[in-house]
């Protein structure tokens, strides 16, 4: 199946499809929805480096690195992503320092807003 996918789509198109479907939380599938749910950002171009790194670090363990529920763990994971971004030349030392100095807890939506976005009496049905 992967060979057929690679024959039909480019690597960038495959990555885009994956990023648009990946699980971040029960109501956030895809990077766009996760950015909106966790940071209140609807335009991905408006994500900060720190926010983007937080989202990039989440797929390894979405529940454990949920920035609203576990900001300390999310921040540690984000800092690993930031260091790799700097090491590989995707961000400058200045951007790295600024992003690392930003506490995750200061960039996410409030816990009450997050909870209101994620609660419904039909939650189990919607998730299925």
XYZ file of C-alpha atoms in Angstrom:
128
model
C 0.000 0.000 0.000
C 2.832 2.402 0.821
C 4.424 1.750 -2.578
C 1.142 2.580 -4.296
C 0.801 5.757 -2.235
C 4.320 6.861 -3.145
C 3.619 6.237 -6.824
C 0.526 8.438 -6.749
C 1.510 11.161 -4.254
C 4.659 13.095 -3.411
C 6.252 12.843 0.052
C 4.941 16.340 0.856
C 1.390 15.358 -0.131
C 1.565 12.209 2.005
C 2.845 14.217 4.971
C 0.077 16.797 4.478
C -2.592 14.073 4.455
C -1.122 12.590 7.628
C -0.953 15.946 9.414
C -4.572 16.661 8.489
C -5.767 13.417 10.107
C -3.464 12.775 13.045
C -5.008 12.452 16.515
C -4.237 15.202 19.035
C -7.264 14.904 21.326
C -10.785 13.459 21.097
C -12.048 16.559 19.284
C -8.864 17.548 17.494
C -7.845 15.499 14.523
C -5.314 17.310 12.397
C -2.909 20.143 13.085
C -5.423 22.863 12.192
C -8.043 21.697 14.668
C -5.385 21.138 17.347
C -4.065 24.687 16.891
C -7.582 26.019 17.316
C -8.409 23.843 20.304
C -5.191 24.295 22.262
C -4.137 27.828 21.283
C -7.260 29.480 19.849
C -5.415 29.985 16.545
C -7.452 29.347 13.402
C -4.786 30.383 10.877
C -1.746 28.094 11.050
C 0.434 30.899 9.682
C -0.188 32.760 12.945
C 1.225 30.031 15.180
C 4.317 31.063 17.083
C 7.465 28.954 16.905
C 6.768 27.767 20.458
C 3.203 26.748 19.611
C 4.266 24.967 16.418
C 6.972 23.072 18.313
C 4.429 22.063 20.957
C 2.147 20.613 18.278
C 5.083 18.917 16.534
C 6.008 17.158 19.772
C 2.537 15.884 20.586
C 2.071 12.952 18.148
C 4.499 10.782 20.127
C 2.006 10.744 23.016
C -0.973 13.088 22.500
C -2.524 12.528 25.923
C 0.715 12.824 27.879
C 1.794 15.978 26.020
C -1.602 17.705 26.026
C -0.532 21.313 26.726
C -3.720 22.207 28.607
C -3.791 19.172 30.883
C -0.024 18.578 31.210
C 1.798 21.861 30.533
C 5.044 20.788 32.230
C 5.382 17.612 30.145
C 4.348 19.488 27.000
C 6.973 22.141 27.704
C 9.745 19.565 28.168
C 8.772 17.860 24.920
C 8.481 21.215 23.125
C 12.002 22.137 24.245
C 13.347 18.918 22.736
C 11.651 19.773 19.441
C 13.016 23.326 19.602
C 16.555 22.092 20.187
C 16.280 19.774 17.189
C 14.873 22.604 15.060
C 17.832 24.789 16.018
C 20.361 22.012 15.499
C 19.009 21.289 12.023
C 18.931 24.969 11.063
C 15.165 25.502 10.922
C 15.255 28.270 13.532
C 17.890 30.735 14.684
C 19.473 30.901 18.137
C 17.380 34.015 18.822
C 14.115 32.264 17.859
C 15.134 29.246 19.926
C 15.813 31.342 23.027
C 12.560 33.288 22.671
C 10.446 30.167 22.136
C 12.103 28.256 24.970
C 11.535 31.171 27.347
C 7.786 31.124 26.632
C 5.904 29.008 29.199
C 3.433 26.614 27.559
C 0.841 27.533 30.166
C 0.861 31.149 28.916
C 0.099 30.203 25.295
C -2.800 27.756 25.672
C -6.500 28.439 26.066
C -7.918 28.316 29.579
C -8.824 24.951 31.052
C -12.488 25.966 31.213
C -12.543 26.932 27.525
C -10.783 23.693 26.614
C -13.278 21.695 28.678
C -16.265 23.464 27.128
C -14.911 22.668 23.640
C -14.524 19.025 24.604
C -17.721 18.213 26.409
C -21.002 17.086 25.013
C -23.560 14.557 26.064
C -22.895 12.932 22.683
C -19.109 12.720 23.162
C -18.902 8.923 23.081
C -21.079 8.753 19.975
C -19.128 11.469 18.158
C -15.810 9.842 18.981
C -16.972 6.519 17.533
